[in-house]
């Protein structure tokens, strides 16, 4: 089964947007903390497009279309999504697909999570699945787009190739995404740097462009060999290992057969194994590109360039079957480990194969997630920190603080409102709040405006009440403009425990210090009124989770602040996992942790000289500063 192309993005004209004479489907997407683009629903995309037509520098209030998105607004000028109750900002982009693709037809593919609800795939994956479905393929392997899953269309199921766990799959029809014609304003193109017309210089694009150029030369050479007398291979028999080729290289998908038992190479650029298929050796299988000799090539292209960290390498022959004397090219991954640039290694490998030289690319190293086994007697308390564990229970409700009382406490009334916008409802401060008639209020007139005491930013008082009602209702308030926190901010972290101790091992980059290990453990349970779906069960994947800090002065300071954040229930929350797409599960809450002990291949390990300063900044943004550290 030939794998369908994973990307159906339209060609661009070098300015960051498609040609004017083509119709295309618009999908707005937001970037999560792992660099993956998640699509908004079709209804939300129609709403954003309507606002864009009226004002290319305007603001889209998502709650006007979807009640679950009421805290979110999108600033079309800066291309960012802003969450009003937490101050979190995320990039957004305007993506384009063919009208005949899944979003153009209103097709949505979803998988069933543990709670029995349905989670949609990323748009790229949805397009890939729909392509295979329309071509009546019996199955589809998602390895080449970064996911270790096998889709079976006969049983409508998704199977994890590592754990063999099977989940139900469904295809449903929804509103089609908006269809547009004409060019896009340059201010709306993504990424912004694409408008320069210069080729991208990032490592991913360098690798793909270099590999594409070299592969074109090889294909031309193979065509010449084909016309020069390839008839000698027509009687060959046996088995071939074919590695699938994506549509990154211009033209249709290519199959490059490699004879098993010979010196083969499959070039990608990263960490995961590619998809391999055993097919009979027959001239009918490969009428265009028959095998010549014993040194052949299979190229595994990259079709996911807009998502960092998804490059992968495919080995056509097992590591143990490499013949003696075959040179190994050490390929570094995109995080910077390794002596050879991936583009240089990829081009070298392709060109060596083209002239008949054997090549073997080394496998990417595996991350070291945990330290060696440690006995309980070797775990020591952290000096200056009381105890070795913390527990959290259910939220204690604070009585006597209505939303109106909280807003009045932190704001000052202004006699004459300035003629400027309220950045919550986007109405003028001299006019009534946009929440007039929508929100029940006690003693607060819709036209009243107030100024926050510390930062001085001004809003409708009714808008501040609405923002507070969308948050945790913990007696604190956060300015949506500068993110200044008023009061003590608390979160919605479910009950669990936190342990911390010193272990006798060193982190990379800190050879003179031992390590502080933090262990978080939160069990699954039932959501309460402060969570997205009260009364519904939530899952807790990957617990207990182990995190690491250097045992130095700054590392101990970070630990004390993390303990304070834990007590305020700010470390975790319940939401949708950005890695698996599962909803109603325990996820990290904007405070990054290092979960990789002995390496930094995933970006969540050491060495990272800026991590401690960065996490101090993140804690301060949550209202956890040095002035309220608990000893």
Coordinates of C-alpha atoms in Angstrom, one line a residue:
X1 CA 0.0 0.0 0.0
X2 CA 1.6 3.2 -1.1
X3 CA 1.3 5.8 1.7
X4 CA -0.6 8.9 0.8
X5 CA 1.1 12.3 1.2
X6 CA 0.7 13.6 4.7
X7 CA 0.7 17.2 3.6
X8 CA -1.8 18.8 1.3
X9 CA -0.6 22.4 1.8
X10 CA -0.9 24.4 -1.3
X11 CA 2.2 25.7 -3.1
X12 CA 3.3 29.2 -2.2
X13 CA 4.8 31.9 -4.4
X14 CA 7.7 32.8 -2.0
X15 CA 5.9 35.5 -0.1
X16 CA 4.3 33.2 2.4
X17 CA 0.9 32.8 0.8
X18 CA -0.6 30.8 -2.1
X19 CA -1.1 32.2 -5.6
X20 CA -4.1 34.4 -6.2
X21 CA -5.7 32.2 -8.8
X22 CA -6.2 29.2 -6.4
X23 CA -9.0 28.5 -4.0
X24 CA -7.9 27.1 -0.7
X25 CA -9.4 26.1 2.7
X26 CA -8.3 28.0 5.7
X27 CA -7.6 26.3 9.0
X28 CA -6.5 28.4 12.0
X29 CA -4.2 26.6 14.5
X30 CA -2.6 27.3 17.8
X31 CA 0.8 26.0 19.0
X32 CA 1.0 24.0 22.2
X33 CA 4.0 23.9 24.5
X34 CA 5.5 20.9 22.5
X35 CA 5.6 22.8 19.2
X36 CA 2.6 21.0 17.7
X37 CA -0.1 22.9 15.8
X38 CA -3.6 22.1 17.0
X39 CA -6.6 23.2 14.8
X40 CA -9.5 25.3 16.0
X41 CA -13.0 24.0 15.0
X42 CA -14.5 25.0 11.7
X43 CA -17.0 27.3 13.4
X44 CA -14.2 29.1 15.2
X45 CA -12.3 29.4 11.9
X46 CA -15.3 30.9 10.2
X47 CA -15.6 33.4 13.1
X48 CA -11.9 34.4 12.8
X49 CA -12.1 34.8 9.0
X50 CA -15.2 37.1 9.3
X51 CA -13.3 39.3 11.8
X52 CA -10.2 39.3 9.5
X53 CA -12.3 40.6 6.6
X54 CA -13.4 43.6 8.6
X55 CA -10.2 44.4 10.4
X56 CA -6.9 42.7 9.7
X57 CA -5.5 44.0 13.0
X58 CA -8.6 43.3 15.0
X59 CA -9.3 40.9 17.9
X60 CA -11.3 37.7 17.8
X61 CA -13.2 36.8 21.0
X62 CA -13.6 33.0 20.8
X63 CA -16.2 32.7 23.5
X64 CA -18.7 34.3 21.1
X65 CA -18.7 31.1 19.1
X66 CA -17.7 28.3 21.6
X67 CA -18.6 28.7 25.2
X68 CA -15.7 26.5 26.3
X69 CA -13.3 29.0 24.7
X70 CA -14.7 32.0 26.6
X71 CA -11.4 32.9 28.3
X72 CA -9.5 33.1 24.9
X73 CA -9.1 36.0 22.5
X74 CA -6.8 36.1 19.4
X75 CA -4.9 39.3 18.5
X76 CA -4.7 39.2 14.7
X77 CA -2.0 41.8 14.6
X78 CA 0.5 39.9 16.7
X79 CA -0.9 36.4 15.7
X80 CA -1.2 35.3 19.3
X81 CA -3.9 33.6 21.4
X82 CA -4.3 35.1 24.9
X83 CA -6.0 33.5 27.8
X84 CA -7.6 36.2 30.0
X85 CA -7.7 34.3 33.3
X86 CA -4.1 33.0 33.3
X87 CA -2.3 35.4 31.0
X88 CA -1.0 32.6 28.9
X89 CA -0.1 33.6 25.3
X90 CA 0.4 31.1 22.4
X91 CA 1.3 31.7 18.7
X92 CA -1.4 31.1 16.1
X93 CA -1.2 30.5 12.4
X94 CA -3.4 30.5 9.3
X95 CA -2.8 27.3 7.4
X96 CA -4.0 26.3 3.9
X97 CA -5.3 23.1 2.4
X98 CA -6.7 22.0 -0.9
X99 CA -10.5 22.3 -1.2
X100 CA -10.7 18.5 -1.8
X101 CA -8.9 17.7 1.5
X102 CA -10.6 16.7 4.8
X103 CA -11.1 20.2 6.2
X104 CA -12.6 21.3 2.8
X105 CA -15.2 18.5 3.0
X106 CA -15.9 18.9 6.7
X107 CA -14.4 15.5 7.5
X108 CA -13.1 15.0 11.1
X109 CA -11.2 11.9 12.2
X110 CA -11.2 11.1 16.0
X111 CA -10.0 8.5 18.4
X112 CA -11.7 7.3 21.6
X113 CA -9.9 8.1 24.9
X114 CA -10.2 6.3 28.2
X115 CA -13.2 8.3 29.3
X116 CA -15.2 7.3 26.3
X117 CA -15.1 10.7 24.7
X118 CA -13.7 11.5 21.2
X119 CA -10.4 13.4 20.5
X120 CA -9.7 14.8 17.1
X121 CA -6.4 14.2 15.4
X122 CA -4.1 17.1 14.3
X123 CA -5.2 18.5 11.0
X124 CA -2.1 17.0 9.2
X125 CA -2.9 13.6 10.5
X126 CA -6.6 14.0 9.7
X127 CA -5.7 14.8 6.1
X128 CA -3.4 11.8 5.8
X129 CA -6.0 9.4 7.2
X130 CA -8.7 10.8 4.9
X131 CA -6.4 10.4 1.8
X132 CA -5.8 6.8 2.6
X133 CA -9.5 6.2 3.3
X134 CA -10.6 7.7 0.0
X135 CA -8.1 5.5 -1.8
X136 CA -9.7 2.5 -0.1
X137 CA -6.5 1.4 1.5
X138 CA -7.1 -1.3 4.2
X139 CA -4.6 0.3 6.7
X140 CA -2.3 3.2 7.2
X141 CA 1.0 3.4 9.2
X142 CA 1.5 6.8 10.9
X143 CA 5.1 6.2 11.7
X144 CA 6.3 8.5 8.9
X145 CA 4.4 11.5 10.4
X146 CA 5.8 11.0 13.9
X147 CA 3.3 8.7 15.6
X148 CA 3.7 5.0 16.4
X149 CA 0.2 4.0 15.4
X150 CA -1.4 1.7 12.8
X151 CA -4.8 2.7 11.5
X152 CA -7.1 -0.2 10.4
X153 CA -10.0 1.0 8.3
X154 CA -11.7 -2.4 8.3
X155 CA -12.2 -2.5 12.0
X156 CA -12.0 1.3 12.4
X157 CA -9.4 1.1 15.1
X158 CA -6.0 2.6 16.0
X159 CA -3.3 0.3 17.4
X160 CA -0.2 1.4 19.3
X161 CA 2.7 -0.5 17.6
X162 CA 4.7 -0.6 20.8
X163 CA 2.1 -1.5 23.5
X164 CA -0.4 -3.1 21.0
X165 CA -3.1 -1.2 22.7
X166 CA -6.1 -0.7 20.4
X167 CA -8.6 2.1 20.4
X168 CA -11.7 2.8 18.5
X169 CA -11.6 5.2 15.5
X170 CA -14.4 7.2 13.9
X171 CA -15.0 9.5 10.9
X172 CA -17.7 12.1 11.3
X173 CA -19.0 15.0 9.2
X174 CA -18.9 18.5 10.5
X175 CA -19.0 22.1 9.1
X176 CA -16.5 22.6 6.3
X177 CA -13.7 25.0 7.0
X178 CA -13.9 28.4 5.2
X179 CA -12.9 28.5 1.5
X180 CA -11.2 31.7 0.3
X181 CA -9.8 33.2 -2.9
X182 CA -7.1 35.9 -3.4
X183 CA -3.9 36.8 -1.6
X184 CA -3.4 37.1 2.1
X185 CA -2.1 40.3 3.8
X186 CA 1.6 40.0 4.6
X187 CA 0.8 40.7 8.2
X188 CA -1.1 37.5 8.4
X189 CA 1.4 35.2 6.8
X190 CA 3.2 32.6 9.0
X191 CA 6.0 32.4 9.7
X192 CA 6.6 36.2 9.5
X193 CA 10.1 35.6 8.1
X194 CA 8.7 33.8 5.1
X195 CA 7.8 37.1 3.4
X196 CA 11.5 37.9 2.7
X197 CA 11.6 35.6 -0.3
X198 CA 14.9 34.1 1.0
X199 CA 15.3 30.3 1.5
X200 CA 14.9 29.2 5.1
X201 CA 18.2 28.5 6.9
X202 CA 16.9 26.4 9.7
X203 CA 18.5 22.9 10.1
X204 CA 15.4 21.1 9.1
X205 CA 15.0 22.9 5.8
X206 CA 18.8 22.7 5.1
X207 CA 18.6 18.9 5.5
X208 CA 15.5 18.5 3.3
X209 CA 16.7 20.8 0.6
X210 CA 20.2 19.2 0.5
X211 CA 18.7 15.7 0.4
X212 CA 16.3 16.7 -2.3
X213 CA 19.1 18.1 -4.5
X214 CA 21.3 15.0 -4.1
X215 CA 18.4 12.6 -4.6
X216 CA 17.5 14.3 -7.9
X217 CA 21.0 13.7 -9.1
X218 CA 20.8 10.1 -8.1
X219 CA 17.4 9.6 -9.8
X220 CA 18.8 11.0 -13.0
X221 CA 21.8 8.6 -12.7
X222 CA 19.4 5.7 -12.2
X223 CA 17.4 6.6 -15.2
X224 CA 20.5 6.6 -17.4
X225 CA 21.4 3.2 -16.0
X226 CA 17.8 2.0 -16.8
X227 CA 18.1 3.0 -20.4
X228 CA 21.6 1.6 -20.6
X229 CA 20.6 -2.1 -20.0
X230 CA 18.5 -3.0 -17.0
X231 CA 17.2 -6.2 -18.6
X232 CA 19.7 -8.3 -16.7
X233 CA 17.7 -7.9 -13.6
X234 CA 14.3 -9.1 -15.0
X235 CA 14.8 -12.6 -13.8
X236 CA 15.8 -11.8 -10.2
X237 CA 13.8 -13.4 -7.4
X238 CA 13.8 -13.1 -3.7
X239 CA 12.5 -10.5 -1.2
X240 CA 13.0 -6.8 -1.1
X241 CA 12.8 -4.3 1.8
X242 CA 11.2 -1.1 0.6
X243 CA 11.2 2.0 2.8
X244 CA 8.4 4.3 2.1
X245 CA 9.1 7.7 0.5
X246 CA 7.1 10.8 1.4
X247 CA 6.0 13.4 -1.0
X248 CA 8.5 16.0 0.3
X249 CA 10.5 15.4 -2.9
X250 CA 8.8 17.1 -5.8
X251 CA 6.6 14.8 -7.9
X252 CA 4.9 11.6 -7.1
X253 CA 5.9 9.2 -4.4
X254 CA 8.9 7.1 -5.2
X255 CA 9.7 3.5 -4.2
X256 CA 13.4 2.6 -4.0
X257 CA 13.9 -1.1 -3.6
X258 CA 16.8 -2.4 -1.5
X259 CA 18.0 -5.9 -1.7
X260 CA 18.0 -7.7 1.6
X261 CA 21.4 -8.9 2.8
X262 CA 23.3 -6.1 1.0
X263 CA 24.7 -2.8 2.2
X264 CA 21.7 -0.4 2.3
X265 CA 21.0 3.0 3.8
X266 CA 17.8 4.9 4.5
X267 CA 18.4 8.5 5.2
X268 CA 16.1 10.6 7.4
X269 CA 17.5 12.8 10.1
X270 CA 16.4 12.0 13.6
X271 CA 15.5 9.4 16.1
X272 CA 12.7 7.0 15.3
X273 CA 12.7 4.0 13.0
X274 CA 11.0 4.3 9.6
X275 CA 8.3 2.1 8.2
X276 CA 9.5 -1.0 6.2
X277 CA 7.5 -3.3 4.1
X278 CA 8.4 -6.7 2.7
X279 CA 7.4 -7.2 -0.9
X280 CA 8.2 -9.9 -3.5
X281 CA 11.1 -9.2 -5.9
X282 CA 9.4 -8.9 -9.3
X283 CA 9.9 -6.6 -12.3
X284 CA 6.2 -5.8 -12.0
X285 CA 6.6 -4.3 -8.6
X286 CA 9.2 -1.7 -9.7
X287 CA 8.8 -1.1 -13.4
X288 CA 10.7 2.2 -13.3
X289 CA 13.5 1.8 -10.8
X290 CA 14.8 -1.7 -10.7
X291 CA 17.7 -2.7 -8.4
X292 CA 21.2 -2.5 -9.7
X293 CA 24.0 -4.2 -7.9
X294 CA 24.4 -4.7 -4.2
X295 CA 24.6 -1.1 -3.0
X296 CA 21.2 0.6 -3.2
X297 CA 19.5 3.4 -1.6
X298 CA 16.2 4.2 0.1
X299 CA 15.4 7.7 1.1
X300 CA 12.9 8.5 3.9
X301 CA 11.8 12.1 3.3
X302 CA 10.4 14.5 5.8
X303 CA 6.8 15.7 5.4
X304 CA 6.4 17.4 8.7
X305 CA 8.7 20.4 8.5
X306 CA 6.5 22.8 10.5
X307 CA 6.7 20.7 13.6
X308 CA 10.1 20.6 15.3
X309 CA 11.5 17.5 16.7
X310 CA 9.8 15.0 14.3
X311 CA 12.7 14.2 12.0
X312 CA 13.5 10.5 12.0
X313 CA 16.1 8.0 10.6
X314 CA 15.3 4.7 9.0
X315 CA 17.8 1.8 8.9
X316 CA 17.1 -0.6 6.1
X317 CA 19.4 -3.3 7.6
X318 CA 19.7 -4.1 11.4
X319 CA 22.6 -2.7 13.3
X320 CA 24.0 -6.1 13.9
X321 CA 24.3 -6.9 10.2
X322 CA 26.7 -4.1 9.2
X323 CA 29.6 -5.7 7.4
X324 CA 33.2 -5.1 8.8
X325 CA 34.9 -2.1 7.4
X326 CA 31.8 -0.1 6.4
X327 CA 32.2 3.5 7.4
X328 CA 29.7 5.0 9.9
X329 CA 28.7 8.6 9.6
X330 CA 27.7 10.0 13.0
X331 CA 24.6 12.0 12.4
X332 CA 23.8 14.6 15.0
X333 CA 20.2 15.3 15.9
X334 CA 18.5 18.7 15.7
X335 CA 19.2 19.5 19.4
X336 CA 22.9 19.8 18.6
X337 CA 24.5 16.6 19.8
X338 CA 27.0 14.9 17.5
X339 CA 30.0 16.0 15.4
X340 CA 28.5 16.1 11.9
X341 CA 25.8 18.4 10.6
X342 CA 22.8 16.3 9.5
X343 CA 22.6 18.0 6.1
X344 CA 26.3 17.2 5.5
X345 CA 25.9 13.6 6.7
X346 CA 22.8 13.1 4.6
X347 CA 24.3 14.4 1.4
X348 CA 27.5 12.5 1.9
X349 CA 25.6 9.3 2.5
X350 CA 23.5 9.7 -0.6
X351 CA 26.4 10.6 -2.9
X352 CA 28.5 7.7 -1.5
X353 CA 25.7 5.3 -2.3
X354 CA 25.3 6.8 -5.8
X355 CA 28.8 5.8 -6.7
X356 CA 28.5 2.4 -5.2
X357 CA 30.2 2.9 -1.8
X358 CA 28.7 1.2 1.2
X359 CA 27.4 3.6 3.9
X360 CA 25.8 3.1 7.3
X361 CA 24.4 5.9 9.3
X362 CA 24.6 5.6 13.1
X363 CA 21.4 5.5 15.2
X364 CA 20.5 8.4 17.3
X365 CA 21.3 8.0 21.0
X366 CA 18.5 7.2 23.4
X367 CA 17.7 9.6 26.2
X368 CA 18.8 8.8 29.8
X369 CA 15.6 9.4 31.7
X370 CA 16.4 8.1 35.2
X371 CA 19.5 7.7 37.4
X372 CA 20.9 4.3 38.5
X373 CA 19.0 2.5 41.2
X374 CA 19.3 4.2 44.6
X375 CA 18.6 2.7 48.0
X376 CA 16.4 4.5 50.5
X377 CA 19.4 5.0 52.8
X378 CA 21.1 7.1 50.1
X379 CA 18.2 9.5 49.8
X380 CA 19.0 12.5 52.0
X381 CA 16.9 15.5 53.0
X382 CA 17.6 18.8 51.3
X383 CA 19.4 21.2 53.6
X384 CA 17.3 24.3 54.4
X385 CA 14.0 22.6 53.4
X386 CA 11.7 21.2 56.0
X387 CA 10.6 17.6 55.5
X388 CA 10.8 15.4 52.4
X389 CA 7.2 15.4 51.2
X390 CA 4.0 17.4 50.7
X391 CA 0.4 16.4 50.2
X392 CA -2.5 18.3 48.8
X393 CA -6.1 17.7 49.5
X394 CA -9.3 19.0 48.0
X395 CA -9.7 22.8 47.5
X396 CA -10.8 24.7 50.6
X397 CA -13.5 27.2 49.5
X398 CA -13.0 30.8 50.7
X399 CA -16.3 32.2 52.0
X400 CA -17.5 35.8 51.9
X401 CA -15.7 36.8 48.7
X402 CA -18.1 37.4 45.8
X403 CA -16.7 38.3 42.4
X404 CA -17.9 41.9 42.9
X405 CA -16.0 42.1 46.3
X406 CA -12.8 40.8 44.7
X407 CA -13.0 43.3 41.8
X408 CA -13.7 46.2 44.2
X409 CA -10.8 45.2 46.4
X410 CA -8.2 45.6 43.8
X411 CA -9.5 48.4 41.7
X412 CA -10.0 52.2 42.1
X413 CA -12.9 54.0 40.5
X414 CA -12.2 56.6 37.9
X415 CA -14.5 59.6 37.5
X416 CA -13.9 60.2 33.8
X417 CA -13.0 57.2 31.6
X418 CA -10.5 57.8 28.8
X419 CA -11.5 57.3 25.2
X420 CA -9.7 53.9 24.7
X421 CA -10.6 50.3 24.4
X422 CA -11.3 47.9 27.2
X423 CA -9.0 45.0 26.2
X424 CA -11.4 42.4 27.6
X425 CA -14.6 43.2 25.7
X426 CA -13.0 45.5 23.1
X427 CA -15.6 48.2 23.6
X428 CA -14.7 51.8 24.4
X429 CA -14.3 52.6 28.1
X430 CA -16.7 55.5 27.6
X431 CA -19.4 53.1 26.5
X432 CA -21.1 50.2 28.3
X433 CA -19.4 46.9 28.8
X434 CA -19.8 44.2 26.1
X435 CA -21.0 41.9 28.9
X436 CA -24.1 44.0 29.5
X437 CA -27.2 41.8 29.3
X438 CA -25.0 38.7 29.3
X439 CA -23.7 38.6 32.9
X440 CA -25.7 38.7 36.1
X441 CA -24.2 41.5 38.3
X442 CA -24.9 42.9 41.7
X443 CA -24.4 46.6 42.2
X444 CA -22.0 47.1 39.3
X445 CA -23.3 49.2 36.4
X446 CA -22.2 48.2 32.9
X447 CA -20.7 51.6 32.1
X448 CA -18.5 51.8 35.3
X449 CA -14.7 51.6 34.7
X450 CA -11.9 51.0 37.2
X451 CA -8.2 51.1 37.4
X452 CA -6.1 48.3 38.9
X453 CA -4.1 49.5 41.9
X454 CA -0.6 48.3 41.1
X455 CA -0.3 48.5 37.3
X456 CA -2.8 51.2 36.6
X457 CA -4.5 49.4 33.6
X458 CA -8.2 50.3 33.2
X459 CA -11.2 48.0 32.3
X460 CA -14.9 47.9 32.7
X461 CA -15.7 46.6 36.2
X462 CA -18.2 44.2 34.7
X463 CA -15.6 42.8 32.4
X464 CA -13.3 42.2 35.3
X465 CA -16.2 40.3 37.1
X466 CA -16.7 38.2 33.9
X467 CA -12.9 37.4 33.7
X468 CA -12.9 36.4 37.4
X469 CA -15.9 34.1 36.9
X470 CA -14.0 32.4 34.1
X471 CA -11.1 31.7 36.4
X472 CA -10.5 29.7 39.5
X473 CA -12.5 32.1 41.8
X474 CA -9.8 31.9 44.4
X475 CA -9.9 35.6 45.6
X476 CA -7.1 36.6 43.3
X477 CA -7.1 38.7 40.1
X478 CA -4.6 38.9 37.2
X479 CA -4.3 41.9 34.9
X480 CA -4.8 40.6 31.3
X481 CA -2.5 43.2 29.9
X482 CA 0.7 43.0 32.0
X483 CA -0.2 39.8 34.0
X484 CA 0.3 41.5 37.4
X485 CA -1.2 39.3 40.1
X486 CA -3.4 40.7 42.8
X487 CA -3.8 38.5 45.9
X488 CA -2.6 34.9 46.2
X489 CA -3.2 32.9 43.0
X490 CA -4.2 29.2 43.3
X491 CA -4.8 26.5 40.8
X492 CA -7.0 23.5 40.2
X493 CA -4.4 20.8 40.7
X494 CA -6.1 17.5 41.9
X495 CA -5.0 15.8 45.2
X496 CA -1.7 14.1 45.3
X497 CA 1.7 14.1 46.9
X498 CA 5.2 15.6 46.2
X499 CA 8.4 14.1 47.5
X500 CA 11.9 15.6 47.3
X501 CA 15.3 14.4 48.4
X502 CA 19.0 14.4 47.4
X503 CA 20.5 11.5 45.5
X504 CA 24.3 10.8 45.2
X505 CA 24.5 11.5 41.4
X506 CA 25.5 14.5 39.3
X507 CA 23.6 16.1 36.5
X508 CA 25.3 16.9 33.2
X509 CA 26.7 20.4 33.5
X510 CA 26.9 20.2 37.3
X511 CA 29.8 17.8 38.0
X512 CA 30.5 19.3 41.5
X513 CA 27.0 19.0 42.9
X514 CA 24.6 16.2 43.8
X515 CA 21.1 16.1 42.5
X516 CA 17.7 17.0 44.0
X517 CA 15.1 14.6 42.8
X518 CA 11.4 15.5 42.9
X519 CA 8.7 12.8 42.6
X520 CA 5.1 13.9 41.9
X521 CA 2.3 11.3 42.2
X522 CA -1.3 12.1 41.4
X523 CA -3.9 9.3 41.2
X524 CA -6.8 9.3 38.8
X525 CA -10.1 10.5 40.2
X526 CA -13.3 12.5 39.5
X527 CA -13.4 16.1 38.5
X528 CA -15.0 18.7 40.8
X529 CA -16.8 22.0 40.1
X530 CA -13.5 23.8 39.5
X531 CA -12.5 21.4 36.6
X532 CA -13.6 21.4 33.0
X533 CA -16.2 18.6 33.3
X534 CA -17.5 18.2 36.9
X535 CA -18.5 14.7 37.8
X536 CA -16.5 13.1 35.0
X537 CA -13.5 10.9 35.7
X538 CA -10.0 12.1 34.8
X539 CA -6.9 10.0 34.1
X540 CA -3.4 10.5 35.4
X541 CA -0.8 9.2 32.9
X542 CA 2.9 8.8 33.6
X543 CA 2.8 9.0 37.4
X544 CA 4.9 9.0 39.5
X545 CA 6.8 11.6 37.5
X546 CA 10.5 12.2 38.4
X547 CA 12.1 15.6 38.0
X548 CA 15.7 16.9 38.7
X549 CA 17.5 20.0 40.0
X550 CA 21.1 20.6 40.8
X551 CA 21.8 20.6 44.6
X552 CA 23.3 24.1 44.7
X553 CA 22.0 27.4 46.1
X554 CA 19.8 28.3 43.1
X555 CA 18.5 24.8 42.8
X556 CA 17.4 24.8 46.4
X557 CA 15.7 28.2 45.9
X558 CA 13.8 26.7 42.9
X559 CA 12.8 23.7 45.0
X560 CA 11.4 26.0 47.8
X561 CA 9.4 27.9 45.2
X562 CA 8.1 24.7 43.6
X563 CA 6.9 23.5 47.0
X564 CA 5.0 26.8 47.4
X565 CA 3.6 26.3 43.9
X566 CA 2.6 22.8 44.8
X567 CA 0.8 24.0 48.0
X568 CA -1.1 26.5 45.9
X569 CA -2.0 23.7 43.4
X570 CA -0.3 25.4 40.4
X571 CA 2.0 22.6 39.2
X572 CA -0.6 20.5 37.4
X573 CA -4.1 20.9 36.1
X574 CA -6.8 18.9 34.3
X575 CA -7.1 19.4 30.6
X576 CA -6.1 18.0 27.2
X577 CA -2.7 16.4 26.7
X578 CA -0.7 18.2 24.0
X579 CA 1.3 15.0 23.3
X580 CA -1.4 12.4 23.1
X581 CA -4.5 14.6 22.5
X582 CA -6.3 12.9 25.4
X583 CA -8.8 15.0 27.2
X584 CA -9.8 15.0 30.9
X585 CA -6.3 14.1 32.0
X586 CA -3.7 15.5 34.4
X587 CA -1.3 17.8 32.5
X588 CA 1.6 20.2 33.3
X589 CA 0.5 23.8 34.1
X590 CA 3.0 26.3 32.5
X591 CA 5.9 25.6 34.9
X592 CA 8.5 23.6 33.1
X593 CA 10.4 20.7 34.8
X594 CA 13.4 18.7 33.8
X595 CA 12.4 15.0 33.5
X596 CA 15.5 13.7 31.7
X597 CA 18.3 12.9 34.1
X598 CA 21.4 12.0 32.1
X599 CA 21.0 13.7 28.7
X600 CA 19.1 16.5 26.9
X601 CA 17.9 14.8 23.7
X602 CA 14.2 15.7 24.3
X603 CA 14.9 19.2 25.5
X604 CA 13.7 18.3 29.0
X605 CA 17.2 17.5 30.4
X606 CA 20.6 18.8 31.2
X607 CA 22.9 20.6 30.4
X608 CA 20.7 23.7 30.2
X609 CA 22.5 26.7 31.7
X610 CA 19.4 28.9 31.4
X611 CA 16.8 26.5 32.9
X612 CA 17.0 27.7 36.6
X613 CA 16.6 31.3 35.6
X614 CA 13.8 30.5 33.2
X615 CA 11.8 28.5 35.8
X616 CA 12.2 31.3 38.3
X617 CA 10.6 33.6 35.7
X618 CA 7.8 31.1 35.1
X619 CA 7.1 30.8 38.9
X620 CA 7.1 34.6 39.3
X621 CA 4.5 34.8 36.5
X622 CA 2.3 32.5 38.6
X623 CA 2.7 34.8 41.6
X624 CA 5.3 32.6 43.3
X625 CA 8.3 34.9 44.2
X626 CA 11.1 34.9 46.7
X627 CA 9.1 37.2 49.0
X628 CA 6.6 34.4 49.8
X629 CA 8.9 31.3 50.0
X630 CA 8.0 28.9 52.8
X631 CA 10.9 27.6 54.8

